[in-house]
Amino acid sequence: MKSALFCLSVFVYVIATVNGENPYRFFDWKVTYGDIYPLGVKQQGILINGQFPGPEIYSVTNDNIIINVHNHLSDPFLISWNGVQQRRNSYQDGVYGTTCPIPPGKNFTYTLQMKDQIGSFYYFPSLAFHKAAGGFGAIKILSRPLIPVPFPQPAGDFTVLIGDWYKINHHKLKAILDNGHRLPFPDGILINGRGSGASFTVDQGKTYRFRISNVGLQNSLNFRIQGHKLKLVEVEGTHTVQTTYSSLDVHVGQSYSVLVTMDQPARDFYFAVSTRFSSKLLTSTATLHYRNSAGKLSGPIPGGPTTIDWSLNQARSIRTNLTASGPRPNPQGSYHYGMINISRTIRLASSHGQVEGKQRYAVNSVSFKPADTPLKLADYFKIGGVFRVGSIPDSPTGRKMYLDTSVMGADFRAFIEIVFENRENIVQSWHLDGYNFWVVGMDGGSWKPASRNQYNLRDAVSRSTTQVYPKSWTAIYIALDNVGMWNVRTEYWARQYLGQQFYLRVYSPVESTRDEYPIPKNALLCGRARGRTTRP
Ligand SMILES: *[C@@H]1O[C@H](CO)[C@@H](O)[C@H](O)[C@H]1NC(C)=O
Ligand SMILES: *[C@@H]1O[C@H](CO)[C@@H](O)[C@H](O)[C@H]1NC(C)=O
Ligand SMILES: *[C@@H]1O[C@H](CO)[C@@H](O)[C@H](O)[C@H]1NC(C)=O
């Protein structure tokens, strides 16, 4: 079925190329509540076309993806696309700062283009605390035919969505946060929507690709397969130096592809996922089943790493393969990011605390408060008083935490450095919509200008979500080549919900459709944008 679909898509692709147009793929999604039992107890899940997790989006570089999302929930709803860049088109990003919520009983058609991208990503519901109920699924962007991929075609391509999970209903979780409290520790870990019993069937001697995304709410997870090695080949759209690991840390919001060769005697093996850096250790297993298996699961479940140093060393070993192709035939390394002068340094530090007796989280002391109108629409219609550019400082100030609709201004085509400073003792995971960035350095302690001497200015990995270890820093470089209003957020979902996020407004004074697409004709209009017209 999948290969038939693939052949069809290649066929469509060829026809379309002849016509000089990129192919279109259409999806019609019905979002509903439904009963799910991932940890053995009944709970309310968010289903897409009856499925939990939601259907996979399978695409090829530059495909146009048209998704008509029908909201049958009793709540407003939005989907966002983690790692898909929405080039020139932040209107499609599906977060509250860019797009009006789809009201209950209504629909909205997203128009995405997988422009100049390859790799493994996922989508998720961005509003309320819907992510704790499902509504997420995998996104695969394959290389165009004739563009070389730096490894032989695998015998199969498995999606592995992992994440921590609560048995508590998502409305209740949201109410706990709204009432100013912290969430309890999660109840378990799901692998493809199941607390146990997921299974992957393989043929002995063959090599398979596993695309692993952490779609959970807060915990960093470690992934491993009993008796098998993981060869890393791709991270969020970048083909990596192919290093072999016995296990892999996947921080919340991140995606990785590994190749696994089925080189063991034919039996069943444990597929194990467990929490890292957490007070309690949660582990879930699935089965790697050899088709000619002669034996059941046996032996101890393989254990994960235990030190932060192990993780830091692994993170630093993940690098770009400079001679491999990316979405285009030229090697990915031809853009020498290490030779470009930095025009600005931004330092971001998170903090936790209470505002008016309620638990909040902040970036540089500002705890994000949504406005009554999506910021992107306020910008487009020039509606004043919704947000102020510059409402979050470029560096930590030490000020007491306060609420604001924080928007940072930045110039189109600037080349900037961001240092994430983690003064807390948890692992952080930061994501930037609209972009990939180079993870040039990370280390323990405080960042200083001299820390730049240890940056990797040659083959750092380019990705969209990076971890920052406890009491440590991570530095990234970004070429701001995508105009729009882009969400910068922690992927630790309760913290995101309670303010650890802001928007980066990448602005060009030249209003040209070459730099940014016009507002979509079907854009939903809400708040102070209600009743405006999207046609010039
Ligand atoms: C809602 O769906 C209908 C078709 O079912 C479509 O014609 C319409 O454009 C959609 N609305 C939006 C806002 O995308
Ligand atoms: C990098 O990619 C090239 C080109 O596909 C490939 O031949 C080579 O094996 C890769 N090198 C590593 C270290 O992964
Ligand atoms: C970068 O800055 C240095 C020193 O200010 C300057 O000499 C050099 O020409 C600049 N390089 C580029 C590519 O702009």
XYZ file of C-alpha atoms and ligand atoms in Angstrom:
578
model
C 0.000 0.000 0.000
C 2.713 2.412 1.025
C 4.931 1.505 -1.915
C 1.976 1.835 -4.282
C 1.385 5.278 -2.832
C 5.055 6.043 -3.253
C 5.044 4.955 -6.929
C 1.960 7.054 -7.500
C 3.594 10.041 -5.877
C 6.747 9.613 -7.970
C 4.523 9.447 -11.039
C 2.641 12.583 -10.006
C 5.962 14.216 -9.290
C 7.342 13.467 -12.757
C 4.215 14.791 -14.472
C 4.262 17.848 -12.284
C 7.923 18.574 -12.970
C 7.189 18.445 -16.658
C 4.556 21.067 -16.002
C 7.053 23.035 -13.920
C 4.823 22.857 -10.838
C 5.306 21.137 -7.533
C 2.794 18.392 -6.777
C -0.159 18.846 -4.458
C -1.263 16.405 -1.777
C -4.703 16.842 -0.236
C -5.778 15.801 3.232
C -9.173 16.061 4.891
C -8.937 15.751 8.662
C -11.785 15.343 11.083
C -10.709 16.164 14.645
C -12.851 14.528 17.337
C -12.782 13.414 20.926
C -12.745 9.648 21.407
C -11.951 7.043 24.035
C -8.361 5.830 24.172
C -6.665 3.386 26.582
C -2.923 3.970 26.170
C -2.082 3.078 29.788
C -4.909 0.590 30.225
C -7.459 3.051 31.580
C -10.094 4.825 29.532
C -9.427 8.489 28.855
C -10.522 11.206 26.484
C -8.198 11.406 23.474
C -8.027 13.743 20.492
C -8.357 11.695 17.318
C -7.703 12.678 13.732
C -9.858 10.704 11.321
C -10.453 8.313 14.225
C -6.735 7.700 14.773
C -4.462 8.123 17.785
C -1.707 9.082 17.033
C -2.941 10.964 13.968
C -2.245 9.974 10.353
C 1.224 10.351 8.943
C 1.998 13.103 6.432
C 4.161 11.563 3.768
C 5.673 14.049 1.332
C 8.583 14.922 -0.941
C 10.685 18.118 -0.912
C 8.729 21.119 -2.296
C 5.354 19.329 -2.240
C 2.324 21.470 -1.561
C 0.333 20.033 1.320
C -3.284 21.116 1.588
C -4.937 20.044 4.841
C -8.549 20.865 5.569
C -8.924 20.545 9.346
C -12.499 20.177 10.625
C -12.791 20.906 14.329
C -15.414 18.677 15.966
C -14.148 19.361 19.500
C -16.003 21.601 21.912
C -12.880 23.833 22.111
C -11.104 26.123 19.655
C -8.300 24.162 17.998
C -5.088 24.669 16.007
C -2.383 22.391 14.629
C 1.245 23.470 14.292
C 4.045 21.803 12.305
C 7.154 21.253 14.398
C 10.198 21.824 12.196
C 8.352 22.498 8.931
C 9.588 25.965 8.039
C 6.543 27.603 6.355
C 8.894 29.711 4.287
C 7.552 33.275 3.783
C 4.308 32.077 5.311
C 4.037 32.364 9.087
C 0.249 32.721 8.602
C 0.179 28.906 8.314
C 2.176 28.207 11.449
C -0.853 27.288 13.522
C 0.166 28.867 16.820
C -1.885 31.480 18.647
C 0.454 34.318 17.663
C -0.017 33.701 13.941
C -3.380 32.073 13.286
C -6.897 32.441 14.706
C -8.182 29.316 16.446
C -10.602 27.162 14.449
C -13.910 27.527 16.321
C -15.820 24.371 17.311
C -17.804 23.056 14.349
C -15.717 25.034 11.829
C -12.797 24.198 9.546
C -9.643 25.803 8.232
C -7.509 24.722 5.288
C -3.766 24.937 5.848
C -1.596 25.419 2.751
C 1.946 24.294 3.513
C 4.900 23.861 1.245
C 7.743 21.493 2.180
C 10.035 24.045 0.551
C 13.700 23.031 0.419
C 13.300 20.544 3.241
C 13.905 16.863 3.833
C 13.680 14.857 7.033
C 11.620 13.854 10.030
C 9.196 16.127 11.864
C 5.792 16.000 13.552
C 2.628 18.006 13.970
C 0.784 18.669 17.223
C -2.185 20.638 18.602
C -0.874 23.963 19.881
C -3.712 25.428 21.960
C -4.904 24.836 25.526
C -3.337 21.606 26.797
C -4.571 19.519 23.838
C -1.129 18.012 23.302
C -1.703 15.915 26.441
C -4.664 14.232 24.689
C -3.131 13.383 21.283
C -3.753 15.123 17.972
C -0.115 14.628 16.998
C 1.439 12.608 14.173
C 4.556 12.143 12.065
C 5.670 14.209 9.078
C 8.148 12.664 6.647
C 9.716 14.680 3.854
C 11.565 12.481 1.375
C 14.308 13.587 -0.989
C 13.254 14.246 -4.564
C 14.078 11.453 -7.015
C 17.612 11.852 -8.438
C 18.876 13.721 -5.356
C 21.358 11.376 -3.716
C 20.632 10.196 -0.176
C 23.806 9.282 1.748
C 22.794 5.695 2.548
C 21.209 2.800 0.648
C 17.410 2.676 0.469
C 16.303 1.016 3.745
C 14.018 -2.046 3.671
C 11.415 -0.089 5.657
C 10.802 3.311 7.214
C 9.218 3.177 10.692
C 7.716 6.057 12.641
C 8.450 5.958 16.373
C 6.575 8.643 18.319
C 7.643 8.576 21.942
C 6.537 10.766 24.811
C 5.600 10.928 28.457
C 1.901 10.649 29.268
C -0.677 11.363 31.963
C -3.766 9.324 32.753
C -5.328 12.623 33.866
C -7.730 14.257 31.407
C -6.160 17.200 29.527
C -8.894 19.618 30.705
C -7.975 18.742 34.263
C -4.246 19.220 33.570
C -5.020 22.624 32.097
C -7.145 23.521 35.132
C -4.246 22.617 37.462
C -2.024 25.045 35.532
C -4.738 27.726 35.289
C -5.157 27.538 39.059
C -1.493 28.321 39.495
C -0.116 24.899 40.369
C 2.538 22.622 38.910
C 1.708 19.312 37.257
C 2.520 16.004 38.957
C 5.080 13.645 37.416
C 3.745 11.843 34.295
C 2.289 8.333 34.640
C 4.046 6.553 31.798
C 5.706 6.670 28.390
C 3.922 5.926 25.122
C 5.483 4.407 22.031
C 3.239 5.079 19.009
C 0.301 5.725 21.319
C 0.734 2.619 23.465
C 2.149 2.176 26.959
C 3.043 -1.392 26.018
C 2.483 -3.782 23.157
C 3.747 -1.747 20.195
C 5.631 -3.981 17.780
C 7.887 -3.561 14.746
C 8.232 -6.559 12.400
C 11.479 -6.873 10.458
C 13.352 -9.337 8.247
C 16.644 -10.743 9.434
C 19.653 -9.318 7.574
C 17.881 -6.169 6.379
C 18.410 -2.543 7.413
C 15.534 -0.278 8.475
C 15.101 3.404 9.155
C 13.441 4.414 12.436
C 12.308 8.037 12.724
C 12.033 8.884 16.389
C 10.289 12.035 17.636
C 9.697 13.000 21.254
C 6.099 14.283 21.140
C 5.774 14.262 24.933
C 5.183 17.052 27.399
C 8.382 17.439 29.371
C 10.748 14.511 29.791
C 13.949 13.877 27.883
C 13.874 10.229 26.812
C 16.536 7.673 25.957
C 15.866 5.200 23.167
C 17.635 1.857 22.586
C 17.113 -1.599 21.070
C 18.387 -4.694 22.849
C 21.349 -6.275 21.007
C 21.299 -3.740 18.139
C 23.302 -0.675 17.183
C 21.749 2.633 16.091
C 23.434 4.407 13.203
C 22.406 8.076 13.244
C 21.732 9.444 9.736
C 19.444 12.449 10.063
C 18.444 15.074 12.628
C 15.508 17.410 11.857
C 16.315 17.675 8.168
C 20.115 17.447 8.246
C 22.034 14.369 7.102
C 24.549 13.747 9.858
C 27.962 12.179 10.072
C 26.936 8.531 10.425
C 27.980 7.652 13.960
C 26.906 4.454 15.696
C 25.438 4.605 19.197
C 24.101 1.992 21.595
C 21.367 4.401 22.716
C 20.151 7.867 21.838
C 18.829 10.749 23.941
C 15.791 12.433 22.404
C 14.786 15.623 24.174
C 11.209 16.815 24.092
C 10.356 18.226 20.663
C 13.326 16.630 18.868
C 13.418 14.211 15.905
C 16.149 11.769 14.814
C 16.526 9.050 12.147
C 18.639 5.971 12.770
C 19.424 2.949 10.614
C 19.296 -0.435 12.335
C 20.597 -3.633 10.736
C 18.848 -6.816 11.828
C 22.059 -8.747 12.357
C 21.053 -10.862 15.366
C 19.707 -14.411 15.715
C 16.016 -14.493 14.793
C 14.025 -13.799 17.961
C 12.206 -10.898 19.611
C 14.123 -7.993 21.150
C 13.224 -5.196 23.531
C 12.740 -1.728 22.187
C 13.187 0.405 25.328
C 12.424 4.050 26.079
C 13.062 5.615 29.476
C 13.163 9.014 31.111
C 16.468 10.862 31.585
C 17.431 13.397 34.256
C 14.200 12.723 36.148
C 13.537 12.095 39.826
C 11.653 8.899 38.992
C 12.679 6.503 36.229
C 9.892 5.541 33.841
C 10.535 2.859 31.204
C 8.296 1.518 28.445
C 9.042 -1.239 25.990
C 7.902 -2.360 22.579
C 8.929 -5.413 20.568
C 11.329 -5.679 17.675
C 10.005 -8.849 16.071
C 12.067 -10.795 13.519
C 9.600 -12.278 11.055
C 11.180 -15.762 11.362
C 11.457 -15.322 15.140
C 12.252 -18.482 17.061
C 12.113 -16.925 20.510
C 10.116 -14.614 22.724
C 11.461 -11.517 24.475
C 14.115 -12.503 26.980
C 16.940 -11.186 29.089
C 16.965 -7.951 31.024
C 15.531 -4.801 29.448
C 18.646 -2.871 28.396
C 19.420 0.048 30.698
C 20.083 3.623 29.613
C 22.960 5.996 30.345
C 23.160 7.629 33.749
C 25.399 10.691 33.536
C 25.017 14.150 32.037
C 28.531 13.873 30.599
C 27.453 10.902 28.516
C 24.658 13.029 27.045
C 26.835 16.083 26.503
C 29.421 13.970 24.672
C 26.751 12.422 22.497
C 25.287 15.853 21.698
C 28.688 17.201 20.661
C 29.336 14.173 18.441
C 26.223 14.907 16.340
C 27.507 16.795 13.300
C 26.543 17.597 9.723
C 27.947 15.397 6.959
C 29.366 18.206 4.814
C 29.636 16.076 1.681
C 26.093 14.655 1.770
C 23.248 16.240 -0.192
C 20.364 17.886 1.625
C 17.121 18.944 -0.082
C 19.222 20.170 -3.020
C 21.897 18.227 -4.891
C 24.726 20.442 -3.671
C 26.382 19.318 -0.450
C 24.764 20.666 2.691
C 28.072 22.059 3.868
C 28.482 24.548 1.024
C 27.028 27.334 3.183
C 29.926 28.339 5.422
C 28.051 29.585 8.466
C 31.303 29.860 10.414
C 32.647 32.587 8.070
C 29.747 35.013 8.517
C 30.024 37.915 10.934
C 27.492 37.970 13.726
C 25.395 41.145 13.740
C 23.744 40.593 17.120
C 23.955 38.400 20.206
C 20.802 37.551 22.127
C 21.031 35.869 25.535
C 17.936 34.101 26.822
C 17.514 32.810 30.353
C 14.439 31.055 31.671
C 13.094 31.453 35.182
C 10.244 30.161 37.306
C 8.300 31.960 39.980
C 4.952 33.273 41.077
C 3.040 36.181 39.596
C -0.034 37.228 41.571
C 0.150 33.997 43.553
C 0.234 31.758 40.480
C 3.002 29.617 39.058
C 4.536 31.180 35.928
C 7.629 30.763 33.757
C 9.515 33.483 31.888
C 12.222 34.325 29.365
C 14.448 37.241 30.449
C 11.875 37.953 33.195
C 8.922 38.276 30.784
C 6.189 35.692 31.095
C 4.294 35.582 27.788
C 0.640 36.514 27.873
C -1.395 35.921 24.683
C -3.103 38.981 23.205
C -6.754 39.128 22.102
C -5.667 39.114 18.432
C -2.997 36.970 16.708
C 0.139 39.106 16.516
C 0.671 38.367 12.848
C -2.818 39.610 12.000
C -2.391 42.720 14.157
C 0.805 43.388 12.221
C -0.849 42.861 8.845
C -3.903 45.012 9.568
C -1.780 47.553 11.487
C -3.942 47.258 14.585
C -2.192 49.170 17.361
C -2.080 48.222 21.016
C -1.899 44.450 20.547
C 1.851 44.104 21.097
C 4.991 46.195 21.219
C 8.175 45.240 19.380
C 10.919 45.265 22.006
C 8.699 44.080 24.853
C 11.359 41.526 25.800
C 15.016 42.468 26.403
C 17.928 40.926 24.479
C 19.655 39.775 27.683
C 18.647 38.668 31.174
C 17.999 41.704 33.373
C 17.519 40.168 36.795
C 14.184 42.020 37.043
C 11.281 40.453 38.893
C 9.085 38.331 36.629
C 6.205 40.169 34.877
C 3.536 39.399 32.267
C 3.578 40.871 28.761
C 2.869 39.920 25.142
C 6.578 39.608 24.417
C 7.750 40.276 20.862
C 11.395 40.728 19.884
C 12.205 42.552 16.663
C 14.892 41.325 14.255
C 16.046 42.355 10.792
C 15.468 40.195 7.761
C 18.837 38.823 6.529
C 20.641 39.481 9.823
C 22.925 36.707 11.022
C 22.571 36.318 14.766
C 23.825 34.368 17.737
C 21.477 33.206 20.486
C 22.825 31.865 23.765
C 20.374 29.880 25.877
C 21.512 30.199 29.473
C 20.080 27.607 31.804
C 20.476 28.617 35.423
C 17.918 26.041 36.541
C 18.624 22.426 37.372
C 16.400 20.788 34.764
C 17.147 20.054 31.100
C 15.571 22.623 28.822
C 14.513 22.092 25.221
C 14.152 25.191 23.011
C 12.450 25.357 19.639
C 12.280 28.088 17.015
C 9.515 28.008 14.393
C 10.314 29.007 10.795
C 13.986 28.106 10.954
C 16.773 25.643 11.363
C 19.824 26.912 13.276
C 23.375 25.684 13.829
C 24.070 24.363 17.304
C 27.598 25.759 17.559
C 28.363 25.032 21.195
C 27.181 23.777 24.557
C 28.866 23.402 27.908
C 28.384 23.483 31.653
C 28.597 26.679 33.711
C 27.954 30.232 32.530
C 28.515 31.437 29.007
C 31.191 34.127 28.492
C 32.381 35.788 25.285
C 35.473 33.563 25.551
C 33.183 30.517 25.295
C 33.104 31.312 21.567
C 36.616 29.916 21.274
C 35.189 26.414 21.637
C 32.406 26.814 19.038
C 32.178 24.329 16.174
C 32.327 26.679 13.171
C 32.681 23.905 10.627
C 30.159 21.077 10.820
C 27.682 21.822 13.623
C 24.295 20.169 13.164
C 21.497 22.325 11.740
C 18.154 21.669 13.450
C 15.129 23.403 14.988
C 15.089 22.139 18.603
C 18.049 22.100 20.970
C 18.542 20.933 24.519
C 20.284 22.967 27.216
C 21.648 20.897 30.085
C 21.096 21.840 33.727
C 23.259 24.813 34.848
C 24.676 24.960 31.309
C 24.459 26.953 28.089
C 23.852 26.201 24.411
C 24.753 28.637 21.619
C 23.167 28.720 18.165
C 23.686 30.722 14.975
C 20.732 31.658 12.752
C 20.529 33.237 9.308
C 17.285 35.235 9.508
C 16.142 34.552 5.963
C 12.451 33.938 6.664
C 10.219 36.994 7.181
C 7.370 36.487 9.619
C 6.204 36.246 13.214
C 7.915 33.186 14.697
C 7.333 31.453 18.000
C 10.396 30.837 20.189
C 9.399 28.432 22.936
C 10.323 25.809 25.403
C 9.027 22.382 24.399
C 8.394 21.658 28.096
C 4.678 22.047 27.594
C 3.495 23.248 31.016
C 6.207 25.914 30.963
C 5.279 26.948 27.442
C 1.635 27.205 28.526
C 2.596 29.326 31.543
C 4.723 31.838 29.667
C 8.165 30.475 28.704
C 7.910 31.622 25.101
C 7.882 34.762 22.954
C 7.675 35.788 19.293
C 10.544 36.807 17.048
C 9.292 39.286 14.457
C 11.633 39.012 11.474
C 10.888 42.151 9.562
C 11.642 43.540 6.134
C 10.739 47.176 5.395
C 10.258 46.232 1.728
C 6.780 44.751 1.562
C 7.328 42.297 -1.253
C 5.730 38.936 -2.013
C 9.242 37.780 -2.844
C 9.957 37.935 0.893
C 6.548 37.135 2.341
C 3.319 35.719 0.937
C 0.166 37.787 1.295
C -2.339 36.847 3.958
C -4.255 33.736 2.825
C -7.727 34.462 1.431
C -9.279 31.893 3.765
C -7.559 33.295 6.897
C -9.855 33.120 9.914
C -10.236 36.548 11.515
C -10.736 36.944 15.241
C -10.242 39.438 18.038
C -9.707 42.962 16.744
C -9.095 41.584 13.229
C -12.669 40.303 13.028
C -14.605 41.794 10.120
C -11.510 43.039 8.265
C -11.040 42.025 4.692
C -8.119 39.901 3.512
C -8.385 41.146 -0.059
C -6.475 44.318 -0.898
C -13.940 24.514 4.886
O -14.171 23.367 4.097
C -14.805 23.615 2.847
C -15.027 22.300 2.139
O -15.503 21.341 3.032
C -13.940 24.528 2.001
O -14.603 24.845 0.792
C -13.618 25.790 2.764
O -12.704 26.576 2.017
C -13.017 25.470 4.118
N -12.823 26.682 4.890
C -11.645 27.207 5.176
C -11.662 28.454 5.994
O -10.571 26.741 4.822
C 28.814 11.502 4.157
O 28.068 11.487 2.966
C 28.792 10.926 1.882
C 28.012 11.247 0.605
O 26.805 10.576 0.526
C 28.977 9.449 2.158
O 29.638 8.844 1.075
C 29.799 9.298 3.427
O 29.879 7.946 3.789
C 29.179 10.083 4.586
N 30.167 10.127 5.642
C 29.896 9.876 6.929
C 31.055 9.903 7.865
O 28.792 9.659 7.347
C 33.803 40.520 9.298
O 34.324 41.442 10.183
C 35.720 41.673 10.022
C 36.219 42.549 11.158
O 35.267 43.510 11.540
C 35.969 42.266 8.643
O 37.344 42.489 8.446
C 35.458 41.293 7.602
O 35.577 41.837 6.308
C 34.012 40.923 7.847
N 33.638 39.827 6.964
C 32.550 39.821 6.217
C 32.311 38.602 5.395
O 31.747 40.739 6.212
